[in-house]
Short mmCIF file of C-alpha atoms and ligand atoms in Angstrom, two decimals:
data_model
loop_
_atom_site.label_atom_id
_atom_site.label_comp_id
_atom_site.label_asym_id
_atom_site.label_seq_id
_atom_site.Cartn_x
_atom_site.Cartn_y
_atom_site.Cartn_z
CA MET A 6 115.77 121.95 91.13
CA LYS A 7 116.18 122.74 94.84
CA ARG A 8 113.46 121.50 97.15
CA MET A 9 111.41 123.65 99.50
CA LEU A 10 109.02 122.65 102.27
CA SER A 11 106.84 124.53 104.70
CA GLY A 12 104.02 123.73 107.08
CA ILE A 13 101.13 125.83 108.29
CA LYS A 14 99.27 125.31 111.53
CA PRO A 15 95.54 125.55 110.84
CA THR A 16 94.72 127.40 114.04
CA GLY A 17 92.27 130.23 113.38
CA GLN A 18 91.54 132.17 110.23
CA LEU A 19 94.23 133.38 107.82
CA HIS A 20 94.71 137.16 107.72
CA LEU A 21 96.29 139.84 105.56
CA GLY A 22 99.59 139.56 107.49
CA ASN A 23 99.79 135.83 106.66
CA TYR A 24 99.03 136.65 103.02
CA ILE A 25 101.58 139.43 102.58
CA GLY A 26 104.28 137.89 104.81
CA ALA A 27 104.00 134.25 103.80
CA LEU A 28 101.40 133.10 101.30
CA SER A 29 102.17 135.54 98.49
CA HIS A 30 105.84 134.49 98.65
CA PHE A 31 104.90 130.80 98.56
CA VAL A 32 103.08 131.49 95.31
CA GLU A 33 106.25 132.98 93.81
CA TYR A 34 108.44 130.11 95.08
CA GLN A 35 106.47 127.65 92.95
CA ASP A 36 108.33 128.83 89.88
CA GLU A 37 111.78 128.50 91.43
CA TYR A 38 111.63 125.36 93.57
CA GLU A 39 110.08 121.93 93.85
CA VAL A 40 107.67 122.80 96.65
CA TYR A 41 105.89 120.83 99.36
CA PHE A 42 103.29 122.64 101.50
CA PHE A 43 101.42 120.79 104.19
CA ILE A 44 98.80 121.53 106.79
CA ALA A 45 100.30 120.67 110.17
CA ASN A 46 97.25 119.10 111.78
CA LEU A 47 99.42 117.07 114.20
CA HIS A 48 101.19 120.20 115.40
CA CYS A 49 97.93 122.02 115.96
CA ILE A 50 96.60 119.45 118.44
CA THR A 51 99.55 120.10 120.75
CA VAL A 52 97.12 122.64 122.27
CA PRO A 53 93.42 121.83 122.78
CA GLN A 54 91.17 122.26 119.71
CA ASP A 55 87.44 122.18 119.22
CA PRO A 56 86.84 119.34 116.67
CA ALA A 57 84.19 121.12 114.56
CA GLU A 58 86.18 124.34 114.49
CA LEU A 59 89.39 122.51 113.62
CA LYS A 60 87.72 120.76 110.70
CA GLN A 61 86.39 124.06 109.34
CA ASN A 62 89.82 125.66 109.73
CA LEU A 63 91.49 122.79 107.84
CA HIS A 64 89.04 123.22 105.00
CA ASP A 65 89.45 127.02 104.88
CA CYS A 66 93.20 126.77 105.09
CA VAL A 67 93.47 124.52 102.01
CA ALA A 68 90.80 126.48 100.11
CA LEU A 69 92.53 129.79 100.83
CA TYR A 70 95.93 128.48 99.84
CA LEU A 71 94.50 127.48 96.50
CA ALA A 72 92.50 130.72 96.22
CA CYS A 73 95.66 132.76 96.80
CA GLY A 74 97.41 131.06 93.91
CA LEU A 75 99.07 127.84 95.04
CA ASP A 76 98.76 125.51 92.10
CA PRO A 77 98.39 121.77 92.85
CA GLU A 78 100.04 120.98 89.49
CA ARG A 79 103.23 122.73 90.58
CA SER A 80 103.07 122.27 94.38
CA THR A 81 102.53 119.17 96.46
CA ILE A 82 99.85 120.17 98.97
CA PHE A 83 98.81 117.68 101.66
CA LEU A 84 97.57 117.04 105.17
CA GLN A 85 100.26 115.93 107.64
CA THR A 86 98.20 112.99 108.97
CA ASP A 87 97.61 111.68 105.43
CA VAL A 88 101.33 110.86 105.25
CA ARG A 89 101.89 108.49 108.15
CA ALA A 90 105.66 108.68 107.94
CA HIS A 91 105.52 112.08 109.72
CA ALA A 92 104.37 110.60 113.02
CA GLN A 93 106.70 107.61 112.63
CA LEU A 94 109.86 109.57 111.89
CA GLY A 95 108.64 112.09 114.50
CA PHE A 96 109.05 109.47 117.22
CA ILE A 97 112.47 108.43 115.92
CA MET A 98 113.59 112.09 115.91
CA CYS A 99 112.25 112.50 119.42
CA CYS A 100 114.51 109.64 120.53
CA HIS A 101 117.49 111.50 119.06
CA THR A 102 116.68 114.87 120.66
CA TYR A 103 118.18 115.71 124.05
CA LEU A 104 116.01 117.08 126.86
CA GLY A 105 118.43 119.99 127.13
CA GLU A 106 117.67 120.92 123.53
CA LEU A 107 113.91 120.83 124.03
CA ASN A 108 114.28 122.86 127.23
CA ARG A 109 115.92 125.64 125.24
CA MET A 110 113.07 126.05 122.73
CA THR A 111 111.52 129.47 123.34
CA GLN A 112 108.01 128.61 122.16
CA PHE A 113 107.56 126.11 124.99
CA LYS A 114 109.48 128.21 127.49
CA ASP A 115 107.26 131.25 126.74
CA LYS A 116 104.07 129.32 127.37
CA GLN A 117 105.51 127.90 130.56
CA ALA A 118 106.67 131.32 131.72
CA LYS A 119 103.16 132.71 131.15
CA GLY A 120 102.02 130.17 133.74
CA GLU A 121 99.77 128.30 131.30
CA LYS A 122 98.47 125.15 132.96
CA ASN A 123 98.29 121.56 131.66
CA LEU A 124 100.74 122.00 128.78
CA SER A 125 100.93 118.75 126.80
CA GLY A 126 103.84 116.38 126.17
CA GLY A 127 103.16 116.91 122.45
CA LEU A 128 103.83 120.62 122.79
CA TYR A 129 107.16 119.89 124.46
CA THR A 130 108.33 117.45 121.75
CA TYR A 131 106.84 119.53 118.90
CA PRO A 132 110.29 120.56 117.57
CA SER A 133 111.30 116.89 117.02
CA LEU A 134 108.16 116.33 114.94
CA MET A 135 108.89 119.49 112.98
CA ALA A 136 112.39 118.16 112.28
CA ALA A 137 110.85 114.95 110.94
CA ASP A 138 108.50 116.97 108.67
CA ILE A 139 111.46 118.67 107.07
CA LEU A 140 113.98 115.80 106.93
CA LEU A 141 111.54 113.32 105.37
CA TYR A 142 111.72 115.35 102.14
CA ASP A 143 115.42 116.28 102.15
CA ALA A 144 114.29 119.91 101.89
CA ASP A 145 117.01 122.41 100.95
CA TYR A 146 115.00 125.44 102.12
CA VAL A 147 112.34 126.01 104.74
CA PRO A 148 110.51 129.37 104.57
CA VAL A 149 109.45 130.32 108.09
CA GLY A 150 108.73 133.37 110.22
CA GLU A 151 111.39 134.62 112.64
CA ASP A 152 109.73 132.73 115.54
CA GLN A 153 110.28 129.35 113.84
CA LYS A 154 113.94 129.84 112.96
CA GLN A 155 115.08 128.19 116.19
CA HIS A 156 113.19 125.02 115.26
CA VAL A 157 114.93 124.85 111.88
CA GLU A 158 118.30 125.33 113.61
CA LEU A 159 117.49 122.35 115.85
CA THR A 160 116.51 120.37 112.74
CA ARG A 161 119.96 121.08 111.30
CA ASP A 162 121.63 119.84 114.49
CA LEU A 163 119.55 116.66 114.51
CA ALA A 164 120.25 115.99 110.82
CA GLU A 165 123.98 116.35 111.41
CA ARG A 166 123.84 114.16 114.51
CA MET A 167 122.08 111.35 112.67
CA ASN A 168 124.26 111.68 109.57
CA HIS A 169 127.27 111.34 111.84
CA ARG A 170 125.87 108.36 113.74
CA TYR A 171 124.35 106.34 110.87
CA GLY A 172 126.01 107.62 107.68
CA LYS A 173 124.52 110.25 105.38
CA LEU A 174 120.74 110.10 105.75
CA PHE A 175 119.48 113.66 105.51
CA GLN A 176 119.95 116.89 103.59
CA VAL A 177 120.78 119.64 106.13
CA PRO A 178 118.11 122.33 105.51
CA GLU A 179 118.38 126.11 105.60
CA PRO A 180 115.73 128.45 107.02
CA LEU A 181 114.48 131.17 104.66
CA VAL A 182 113.20 134.18 106.59
CA PRO A 183 111.63 136.95 104.47
CA LYS A 184 113.19 140.40 104.87
CA VAL A 185 111.03 143.47 104.27
CA GLY A 186 107.24 143.36 104.26
CA ALA A 187 107.60 140.54 106.74
CA ARG A 188 105.76 142.34 109.51
CA ILE A 189 102.35 143.81 108.82
CA MET A 190 101.22 145.57 111.97
CA SER A 191 97.85 145.67 113.72
CA LEU A 192 95.54 148.42 112.42
CA SER A 193 94.40 149.26 115.93
CA ASP A 194 97.86 149.15 117.55
CA PRO A 195 100.67 149.56 115.00
CA SER A 196 103.30 148.72 117.61
CA ARG A 197 102.13 145.06 117.52
CA LYS A 198 102.04 142.67 114.60
CA MET A 199 98.74 141.83 112.93
CA SER A 200 97.85 138.52 114.52
CA LYS A 201 94.94 136.13 114.77
CA SER A 202 95.48 135.80 118.50
CA ASP A 203 94.81 139.51 119.07
CA ASP A 204 92.24 140.28 121.76
CA SER A 205 90.02 142.38 119.50
CA ASP A 206 89.69 141.71 115.77
CA LYS A 207 89.58 145.42 114.86
CA GLY A 208 93.28 145.46 114.04
CA CYS A 209 93.26 142.30 111.92
CA ILE A 210 91.85 141.87 108.42
CA TYR A 211 90.87 138.28 107.77
CA LEU A 212 91.01 137.03 104.20
CA LEU A 213 87.38 135.97 104.53
CA ASP A 214 86.19 139.23 106.15
CA ASP A 215 83.08 140.78 104.69
CA LEU A 216 84.35 143.57 102.38
CA LYS A 217 82.37 146.28 104.18
CA LYS A 218 83.83 145.17 107.49
CA ALA A 219 87.37 145.15 106.06
CA ARG A 220 86.87 148.68 104.67
CA LYS A 221 85.61 149.87 108.03
CA LYS A 222 88.67 148.43 109.80
CA ILE A 223 90.97 150.33 107.44
CA MET A 224 89.01 153.58 107.72
CA SER A 225 89.32 153.41 111.51
CA ALA A 226 93.01 152.42 111.51
CA VAL A 227 95.08 154.30 114.08
CA THR A 228 97.27 157.00 112.46
CA ASP A 229 98.92 160.16 113.90
CA SER A 230 98.48 163.92 114.02
CA ILE A 231 101.32 164.76 111.60
CA GLY A 232 98.93 164.79 108.65
CA LYS A 233 101.42 163.78 105.94
CA VAL A 234 101.53 160.50 103.99
CA HIS A 235 105.17 159.71 104.58
CA PHE A 236 107.04 156.42 105.11
CA ASP A 237 108.58 156.63 108.57
CA PRO A 238 107.84 153.49 110.62
CA GLU A 239 109.35 155.00 113.75
CA ASN A 240 107.41 158.27 113.94
CA GLN A 241 104.39 157.37 111.78
CA PRO A 242 103.90 153.64 112.38
CA GLY A 243 100.19 153.57 111.46
CA ILE A 244 100.55 155.42 108.15
CA SER A 245 103.73 153.50 107.27
CA ASN A 246 101.93 150.22 107.89
CA LEU A 247 99.10 151.24 105.55
CA MET A 248 101.70 152.28 102.96
CA GLN A 249 103.40 148.91 103.36
CA ILE A 250 100.09 147.13 102.79
CA MET A 251 99.34 149.24 99.72
CA SER A 252 102.83 148.75 98.28
CA SER A 253 102.87 144.96 98.86
CA LEU A 254 99.51 144.57 97.15
CA SER A 255 100.58 146.73 94.18
CA ASP A 256 103.70 144.87 92.97
CA ASN A 257 105.92 146.51 95.61
CA ARG A 258 105.11 150.00 94.40
CA PRO A 259 107.86 152.35 95.68
CA MET A 260 107.01 154.34 98.83
CA ALA A 261 108.14 157.59 97.14
CA ASP A 262 105.54 157.02 94.47
CA ILE A 263 102.77 156.65 97.06
CA GLU A 264 104.03 159.72 98.95
CA GLN A 265 103.88 161.72 95.73
CA GLU A 266 100.34 160.65 94.86
CA PHE A 267 99.01 161.69 98.28
CA GLU A 268 101.02 164.84 98.77
CA GLY A 269 98.79 167.57 100.24
CA LYS A 270 95.87 165.13 100.60
CA GLY A 271 94.18 164.06 103.85
CA TYR A 272 94.46 160.71 105.64
CA GLY A 273 90.78 160.02 104.80
CA GLU A 274 91.50 160.02 101.09
CA PHE A 275 94.63 157.91 101.55
CA LYS A 276 92.77 155.35 103.67
CA ARG A 277 90.02 155.10 101.04
CA ALA A 278 92.65 154.30 98.42
CA VAL A 279 94.25 151.65 100.68
CA ALA A 280 90.79 150.15 101.33
CA ASP A 281 90.15 150.00 97.55
CA VAL A 282 93.38 148.07 96.97
CA VAL A 283 92.79 145.68 99.89
CA CYS A 284 89.12 145.05 99.06
CA ALA A 285 89.90 144.40 95.38
CA ARG A 286 92.42 141.71 96.41
CA LEU A 287 90.09 140.23 99.05
CA GLU A 288 87.24 140.08 96.55
CA GLU A 289 89.43 138.18 94.07
CA ILE A 290 90.53 135.72 96.78
CA GLN A 291 87.00 135.26 98.15
CA ASN A 292 85.50 134.61 94.71
CA ARG A 293 88.11 131.93 94.08
CA TYR A 294 87.56 130.55 97.60
CA ARG A 295 83.84 130.07 96.89
CA GLU A 296 84.50 128.44 93.51
CA ILE A 297 87.08 126.10 95.04
CA SER A 298 84.91 125.17 98.03
CA GLU A 299 82.13 124.02 95.71
CA SER A 300 84.30 122.31 93.10
CA GLY A 301 85.65 119.20 94.86
CA MET A 302 89.14 120.58 94.20
CA ILE A 303 90.14 120.42 97.88
CA GLU A 304 89.60 116.67 98.15
CA LYS A 305 91.35 116.04 94.81
CA THR A 306 94.31 118.23 95.75
CA LEU A 307 94.79 116.54 99.13
CA LYS A 308 94.45 113.04 97.71
CA GLU A 309 96.97 113.59 94.93
CA GLY A 310 99.23 115.57 97.25
CA ALA A 311 99.27 112.80 99.88
CA ALA A 312 100.08 110.17 97.24
CA ARG A 313 103.01 112.20 95.85
CA ALA A 314 104.33 113.13 99.30
CA SER A 315 104.01 109.55 100.62
CA GLN A 316 106.26 108.23 97.86
CA VAL A 317 109.10 110.50 98.95
CA ALA A 318 108.43 110.25 102.69
CA ASP A 319 107.96 106.46 102.85
CA ALA A 320 111.23 105.85 101.00
CA LYS A 321 113.09 108.10 103.43
CA LEU A 322 111.50 106.45 106.47
CA SER A 323 112.54 102.99 105.23
CA GLN A 324 116.07 104.23 104.65
CA VAL A 325 116.21 105.58 108.22
CA GLN A 326 114.75 102.43 109.78
CA LYS A 327 117.27 100.29 107.91
CA ALA A 328 120.18 102.51 108.93
CA ILE A 329 119.16 102.28 112.58
CA GLY A 330 118.73 98.51 112.32
CA MET A 331 115.03 98.54 113.17
CA ASP A 332 113.82 96.51 110.19
CA ILE A 333 113.57 92.81 109.36
CA ILE A 334 111.23 92.57 106.39
CA LEU A 335 111.44 96.08 104.87
P1 ATP B 10 99.51 133.91 115.83
O1 ATP B 10 98.60 135.06 115.64
O2 ATP B 10 98.88 132.75 116.54
O3 ATP B 10 100.87 134.33 116.34
P2 ATP B 10 100.16 134.21 113.19
O4 ATP B 10 98.98 134.95 112.71
O5 ATP B 10 101.38 134.97 113.54
O6 ATP B 10 99.76 133.34 114.42
P3 ATP B 10 101.44 131.92 112.04
O7 ATP B 10 100.59 130.73 111.77
O8 ATP B 10 102.38 131.88 113.19
O9 ATP B 10 100.46 133.18 112.08
O10 ATP B 10 102.29 132.30 110.78
C1 ATP B 10 102.08 131.84 109.47
C2 ATP B 10 103.00 132.63 108.55
O11 ATP B 10 102.51 133.98 108.41
C3 ATP B 10 104.42 132.77 109.06
O12 ATP B 10 105.32 132.60 107.98
C4 ATP B 10 104.50 134.18 109.60
O13 ATP B 10 105.80 134.73 109.52
C5 ATP B 10 103.53 134.93 108.69
N1 ATP B 10 102.93 136.06 109.41
C6 ATP B 10 102.10 135.98 110.47
N2 ATP B 10 101.72 137.21 110.87
C7 ATP B 10 102.32 138.11 110.04
C8 ATP B 10 102.33 139.54 109.94
N3 ATP B 10 101.64 140.30 110.75
N4 ATP B 10 103.05 140.12 108.95
C9 ATP B 10 103.76 139.35 108.10
N5 ATP B 10 103.80 137.99 108.13
C10 ATP B 10 103.10 137.36 109.09
N1 LTN B 11 105.81 125.15 113.53
C1 LTN B 11 105.30 125.85 112.37
C2 LTN B 11 104.49 124.94 111.50
C3 LTN B 11 105.31 123.80 111.00
C4 LTN B 11 106.38 123.85 110.03
C5 LTN B 11 106.83 122.52 109.88
C6 LTN B 11 106.94 124.89 109.31
C7 LTN B 11 105.19 122.50 111.36
N2 LTN B 11 106.08 121.72 110.69
C8 LTN B 11 107.88 122.22 109.00
C9 LTN B 11 108.00 124.58 108.44
C10 LTN B 11 108.45 123.26 108.29
C11 LTN B 11 104.43 127.03 112.85
O1 LTN B 11 104.01 127.07 113.96
N3 LTN B 11 104.13 127.99 111.97
#
């Protein structure tokens, strides 16, 4: 069975875009691949975090992953810092990454260009740590959003460089970027993607939003004056986004089918139907979230996940240290 690995940064609350674009696919991947999902709590401290908030986000992130259908029997779910080999191989990878390569990474360049002050060394070397995360497990596939593809490309280069220098050490991974449904747009500005770092939260539905609040956000979603429920992202971006949400949450129901149901009906009626579908899914997820939070399942999942992941990661780290000639008693 091919191996898959992905990491999630626990910054802020998960939203409907994360669910439709990433989480719901992860749930499907469990049947096809041997999967490793971890919470990247080292990556998230590359920018300042409030300790109490971070802790709550870590908890919610694991609980929501489980609530959305990740199954700890079929997936290895763990916290990055619970597997020490990540930080250790991270440093080794950093020593094999050229400054020129790090200088080309757009995530750091963008922050620098925005004039953000006091950027950390950790943020700069973040891609080397991400390479370590992936290579420790010899992952074949890495599902990521478009913005992270560059980091996986660098990981491939580093894997090939080290394989060349020390003999075959690593599987060279491939990024897996979802195609359609990959971009759920903001409800208040459908030209921008739904995002937790939006200024106002009117355009973003959080998975833990109160259902009344979520319904209200959908009912006030920006639409157009055409007055027809029709899938046309260019001319009717708001309506098309709502159709995309409805379709994704209804087993990829065809757009033509939705158009037919709402032919001759107003946007109000259509929005109510979208809100029903979204709220039904949120309610399911939130009920599971509450059960999981009270059950001790989070601690058990992370403990067992860390033990399983450490076995694979520690063996790889020893192999690398030996190949480099860093060991005496290993
Ligand atoms: P930020 O708001 O800080 O940019 P984010 O909300 O985009 O963060 P990430 O943590 O960067 O979330 O992404 C986690 C996963 O969710 C990625 O795989 C990403 O592609 C996916 N994702 C994020 N936003 C959307 C969206 N609006 N539509 C579809 N998928 C999304
Ligand atoms: N950089 C990613 C999170 C991340 C990751 C990884 C993803 C850290 N390590 C390894 C895939 C594989 C992000 O910001 N979403």
